[in-house]
Tab-separated table of N, CA and C in Angstrom:
chain	number	residue	atom	x	y	z
A	205	MET	N	25.090	-27.235	-35.184
A	205	MET	CA	25.184	-26.164	-35.888
A	205	MET	C	24.199	-25.050	-35.142
A	206	LEU	N	24.628	-23.706	-35.185
A	206	LEU	CA	24.001	-22.882	-34.528
A	206	LEU	C	23.399	-21.807	-35.226
A	207	SER	N	22.171	-21.781	-35.359
A	207	SER	CA	21.422	-20.608	-36.534
A	207	SER	C	21.105	-19.666	-35.714
A	208	ASN	N	21.018	-18.445	-36.019
A	208	ASN	CA	20.675	-17.121	-35.132
A	208	ASN	C	20.001	-16.299	-35.701
A	209	ASN	N	18.564	-16.074	-35.643
A	209	ASN	CA	18.065	-14.696	-36.303
A	209	ASN	C	17.384	-14.236	-34.943
A	210	SER	N	16.534	-13.244	-35.525
A	210	SER	CA	15.764	-12.305	-34.287
A	210	SER	C	14.480	-13.052	-33.741
A	211	LYS	N	14.098	-14.176	-34.382
A	211	LYS	CA	13.408	-14.813	-33.566
A	211	LYS	C	13.243	-16.017	-32.921
A	212	HIS	N	14.117	-17.056	-33.497
A	212	HIS	CA	14.576	-18.253	-33.080
A	212	HIS	C	16.233	-18.889	-33.171
A	213	ILE	N	16.378	-19.322	-32.088
A	213	ILE	CA	17.703	-20.110	-31.987
A	213	ILE	C	17.579	-21.538	-32.207
A	214	SER	N	17.918	-22.078	-33.055
A	214	SER	CA	18.460	-23.581	-33.851
A	214	SER	C	19.585	-24.159	-33.332
A	215	ILE	N	19.239	-25.074	-32.534
A	215	ILE	CA	20.636	-26.059	-32.053
A	215	ILE	C	20.005	-27.335	-32.985
A	216	MET	N	21.139	-27.750	-33.587
A	216	MET	CA	21.025	-28.848	-34.665
A	216	MET	C	21.146	-30.286	-34.082
A	217	SER	N	21.957	-30.034	-32.911
A	217	SER	CA	22.601	-31.321	-32.324
A	217	SER	C	21.520	-32.248	-31.739
A	218	ASN	N	20.504	-31.603	-31.251
A	218	ASN	CA	19.481	-32.360	-30.712
A	218	ASN	C	18.001	-31.803	-30.924
A	219	GLY	N	18.116	-31.118	-31.990
A	219	GLY	CA	16.511	-30.357	-32.714
A	219	GLY	C	16.126	-29.430	-31.898
A	220	THR	N	16.466	-28.999	-30.825
A	220	THR	CA	15.778	-28.076	-29.834
A	220	THR	C	15.649	-26.511	-30.503
A	221	ASN	N	14.606	-26.315	-30.378
A	221	ASN	CA	14.199	-24.834	-31.099
A	221	ASN	C	13.698	-23.784	-30.192
A	222	ILE	N	14.284	-22.974	-29.738
A	222	ILE	CA	14.224	-22.003	-28.662
A	222	ILE	C	13.254	-20.660	-29.216
A	223	ASP	N	12.588	-20.273	-28.904
A	223	ASP	CA	11.860	-19.180	-29.436
A	223	ASP	C	12.023	-17.894	-28.371
A	224	VAL	N	13.270	-17.237	-29.162
A	224	VAL	CA	13.812	-16.111	-27.874
A	224	VAL	C	12.619	-15.084	-28.116
A	225	ALA	N	11.875	-14.668	-29.065
A	225	ALA	CA	10.853	-13.603	-28.791
A	225	ALA	C	9.635	-14.091	-27.929
A	226	GLY	N	9.505	-15.295	-28.191
A	226	GLY	CA	8.018	-15.771	-27.220
A	226	GLY	C	8.500	-15.557	-25.875
A	227	ALA	N	9.740	-16.173	-25.367
A	227	ALA	CA	10.334	-16.326	-24.274
A	227	ALA	C	10.370	-14.665	-23.515
A	228	ILE	N	11.050	-13.813	-24.295
A	228	ILE	CA	11.246	-12.361	-23.930
A	228	ILE	C	9.720	-11.742	-23.659
A	229	ASN	N	8.815	-12.184	-24.547
A	229	ASN	CA	7.367	-11.733	-24.484
A	229	ASN	C	6.732	-12.114	-23.173
A	230	THR	N	7.186	-13.393	-22.837
A	230	THR	CA	6.513	-14.239	-21.724
A	230	THR	C	7.223	-13.562	-20.305
A	231	LEU	N	8.286	-13.402	-20.341
A	231	LEU	CA	8.740	-12.549	-19.089
A	231	LEU	C	8.582	-11.243	-19.221
A	232	THR	N	8.362	-10.478	-19.997
A	232	THR	CA	7.819	-9.107	-20.399
A	232	THR	C	6.364	-8.980	-19.279
A	233	GLU	N	5.530	-9.806	-19.949
A	233	GLU	CA	3.999	-10.252	-19.405
A	233	GLU	C	4.387	-10.421	-17.856
A	234	THR	N	5.005	-11.399	-17.686
A	234	THR	CA	5.100	-11.720	-15.969
A	234	THR	C	5.510	-10.541	-15.553
A	235	PHE	N	6.644	-10.109	-15.684
A	235	PHE	CA	6.872	-8.500	-14.952
A	235	PHE	C	5.922	-7.521	-14.857
A	236	GLY	N	5.370	-7.482	-15.915
A	236	GLY	CA	4.124	-6.428	-15.844
A	236	GLY	C	2.982	-7.098	-15.102
A	237	LYS	N	2.503	-8.134	-14.850
A	237	LYS	CA	1.564	-8.839	-14.226
A	237	LYS	C	2.202	-8.718	-12.645
A	238	LEU	N	3.439	-8.920	-12.272
A	238	LEU	CA	3.785	-8.832	-11.034
A	238	LEU	C	4.119	-7.234	-10.499
A	239	PHE	N	4.129	-6.655	-11.500
A	239	PHE	CA	4.271	-4.840	-11.133
A	239	PHE	C	2.869	-4.672	-10.667
A	240	GLN	N	1.824	-5.057	-11.633
A	240	GLN	CA	0.172	-4.822	-11.500
A	240	GLN	C	-0.077	-5.096	-10.157
A	241	MET	N	0.469	-6.240	-9.619
A	241	MET	CA	-0.036	-6.893	-8.205
A	241	MET	C	0.729	-6.103	-7.318
A	242	GLN	N	1.731	-5.850	-7.564
A	242	GLN	CA	2.444	-5.096	-6.402
A	242	GLN	C	1.651	-3.376	-6.152
A	243	LEU	N	1.478	-2.984	-7.415
A	243	LEU	CA	0.681	-1.617	-7.361
A	243	LEU	C	-0.751	-2.157	-6.338
A	244	ASP	N	-1.460	-2.954	-6.657
A	244	ASP	CA	-2.692	-3.789	-6.292
A	244	ASP	C	-2.766	-3.578	-4.857
A	245	VAL	N	-1.571	-4.481	-4.320
A	245	VAL	CA	-1.528	-4.521	-2.787
A	245	VAL	C	-1.099	-3.251	-2.305
A	246	ALA	N	-0.211	-2.252	-2.936
A	246	ALA	CA	-0.064	-1.127	-1.896
A	246	ALA	C	-1.280	-0.466	-2.475
A	247	ASN	N	-2.352	-0.205	-3.045
A	247	ASN	CA	-3.377	0.478	-3.291
A	247	ASN	C	-4.357	-0.038	-2.176
A	248	THR	N	-4.143	-1.336	-2.060
A	248	THR	CA	-5.303	-1.981	-0.975
A	248	THR	C	-4.807	-1.832	0.392
A	249	ALA	N	-3.440	-1.797	0.738
A	249	ALA	CA	-2.770	-1.198	1.863
A	249	ALA	C	-3.275	0.190	2.193
A	250	LEU	N	-2.743	0.937	1.417
A	250	LEU	CA	-3.396	2.256	1.439
A	250	LEU	C	-4.785	2.624	1.908
A	251	LYS	N	-5.708	1.915	1.274
A	251	LYS	CA	-7.018	1.949	1.395
A	251	LYS	C	-7.529	1.880	2.860
A	252	ALA	N	-7.061	0.322	3.094
A	252	ALA	CA	-7.131	-0.063	4.421
A	252	ALA	C	-6.230	0.875	5.502
A	253	LEU	N	-5.407	1.316	5.502
A	253	LEU	CA	-4.902	2.443	6.310
A	253	LEU	C	-5.929	3.560	6.409
A	254	ALA	N	-6.134	4.156	5.493
A	254	ALA	CA	-7.096	5.250	5.407
A	254	ALA	C	-8.340	4.956	6.131
A	255	ASP	N	-9.212	3.708	6.000
A	255	ASP	CA	-10.083	3.032	6.793
A	255	ASP	C	-10.156	3.059	8.226
A	256	VAL	N	-8.829	2.823	8.520
A	256	VAL	CA	-8.453	2.841	9.976
A	256	VAL	C	-8.104	4.180	10.526
A	257	ALA	N	-7.545	5.045	9.651
A	257	ALA	CA	-6.954	6.220	10.615
A	257	ALA	C	-8.235	7.004	10.538
A	258	GLU	N	-9.241	7.200	9.700
A	258	GLU	CA	-10.527	8.192	9.704
A	258	GLU	C	-11.176	7.866	11.112
A	259	PRO	N	-11.589	6.599	11.686
A	259	PRO	CA	-12.407	6.665	12.744
A	259	PRO	C	-11.383	6.514	13.971
A	260	LEU	N	-10.148	6.316	13.720
A	260	LEU	CA	-9.255	6.564	14.797
A	260	LEU	C	-8.800	7.826	14.862
A	261	GLY	N	-8.779	8.731	13.825
A	261	GLY	CA	-8.757	9.974	14.031
A	261	GLY	C	-9.677	10.939	14.649
A	262	LYS	N	-11.002	10.464	14.235
A	262	LYS	CA	-12.033	10.808	14.962
A	262	LYS	C	-12.065	10.814	16.668
A	263	THR	N	-11.860	9.449	16.750
A	263	THR	CA	-11.873	8.993	18.214
A	263	THR	C	-10.905	9.792	19.040
A	264	ALA	N	-9.781	9.946	18.384
A	264	ALA	CA	-8.797	10.599	19.215
A	264	ALA	C	-9.017	12.244	19.301
A	265	THR	N	-9.611	12.792	18.425
A	265	THR	CA	-10.144	14.228	18.266
A	265	THR	C	-11.407	14.211	19.353
A	266	ASP	N	-12.267	13.399	19.543
A	266	ASP	CA	-13.282	12.986	20.472
A	266	ASP	C	-12.567	12.978	21.917
A	267	LEU	N	-11.546	12.347	22.145
A	267	LEU	CA	-10.931	12.076	23.391
A	267	LEU	C	-10.150	13.646	23.822
A	268	VAL	N	-9.640	14.127	22.962
A	268	VAL	CA	-8.971	15.636	23.480
A	268	VAL	C	-10.247	16.089	23.822
A	269	GLY	N	-11.033	16.331	22.979
A	269	GLY	CA	-12.319	17.335	23.154
A	269	GLY	C	-12.949	17.250	24.818
A	270	ASN	N	-13.373	15.810	25.007
A	270	ASN	CA	-13.496	15.374	26.251
A	270	ASN	C	-12.882	15.920	27.326
A	271	PHE	N	-11.342	15.449	27.137
A	271	PHE	CA	-10.381	15.946	28.294
A	271	PHE	C	-10.161	17.240	28.362
A	272	ALA	N	-10.328	18.101	27.473
A	272	ALA	CA	-10.480	19.427	27.427
A	272	ALA	C	-11.629	19.889	28.184
A	273	GLY	N	-12.870	19.344	27.866
A	273	GLY	CA	-13.762	19.693	28.798
A	273	GLY	C	-14.298	19.243	30.326
A	274	ALA	N	-13.348	18.173	30.509
A	274	ALA	CA	-13.080	17.726	31.754
A	274	ALA	C	-12.315	18.716	32.827
A	275	ALA	N	-11.074	18.938	31.923
A	275	ALA	CA	-10.292	20.038	32.502
A	275	ALA	C	-10.778	21.400	33.145
A	276	THR	N	-11.499	21.938	31.957
A	276	THR	CA	-12.531	22.838	32.235
A	276	THR	C	-13.222	22.880	33.364
A	277	GLN	N	-13.915	21.712	33.564
A	277	GLN	CA	-15.015	21.601	34.568
A	277	GLN	C	-14.039	21.799	35.882
A	278	ILE	N	-12.945	20.739	35.970
A	278	ILE	CA	-12.230	20.912	37.234
A	278	ILE	C	-11.654	22.236	37.495
A	279	LEU	N	-11.301	22.918	36.657
A	279	LEU	CA	-10.646	24.227	36.874
A	279	LEU	C	-12.008	25.305	37.407
A	280	GLN	N	-13.045	24.955	36.694
A	280	GLN	CA	-14.037	26.103	37.185
A	280	GLN	C	-14.602	25.476	38.915
A	281	SER	N	-14.395	24.338	38.970
A	281	SER	CA	-14.934	23.591	40.587
A	281	SER	C	-13.807	24.408	41.483
A	282	VAL	N	-12.228	24.033	40.841
A	282	VAL	CA	-11.582	24.540	41.811
A	282	VAL	C	-11.498	26.088	41.985
A	283	SER	N	-11.693	27.017	40.911
A	283	SER	CA	-11.818	28.296	41.049
A	283	SER	C	-13.347	28.664	42.014
A	284	ALA	N	-14.124	27.708	41.968
A	284	ALA	CA	-15.437	28.063	42.596
A	284	ALA	C	-15.247	27.713	44.260
A	285	ALA	N	-14.269	26.668	44.560
A	285	ALA	CA	-13.949	26.444	45.737
A	285	ALA	C	-13.314	27.344	46.568
A	286	ILE	N	-12.179	27.898	45.675
A	286	ILE	CA	-11.303	28.909	46.124
A	286	ILE	C	-11.748	30.538	46.141
A	287	ALA	N	-12.663	30.582	45.485
A	287	ALA	CA	-13.114	32.054	45.465
A	287	ALA	C	-13.845	32.494	46.567
A	288	PRO	N	-13.560	33.647	47.169
A	288	PRO	CA	-14.589	34.073	48.177
A	288	PRO	C	-15.871	34.167	48.220
A	289	LYS	N	-16.482	33.513	49.077
A	289	LYS	CA	-18.340	33.578	49.005
A	289	LYS	C	-18.486	35.070	49.721
A	290	LYS	N	-19.353	35.628	48.981
A	290	LYS	CA	-19.978	36.953	49.495
A	290	LYS	C	-21.282	36.839	50.538
């Protein structure tokens, strides 16, 4: 005989009692924990990326500045070599 109510399903043939509400609560809790773990992993990855990007961006900016300074010095040297001497 199969008895069905909102919380339990009783199967009389082998005496098994299935707690449907408990199973649903456990699944919901498990999915909630998995979702929270995914958010935590994404948050950690974004923080790590930001921690790497900040010094990398500063280094790139410094490199561009140094390159511009070197290019300016080269142009000044070439201009001084080409300019007629008085």
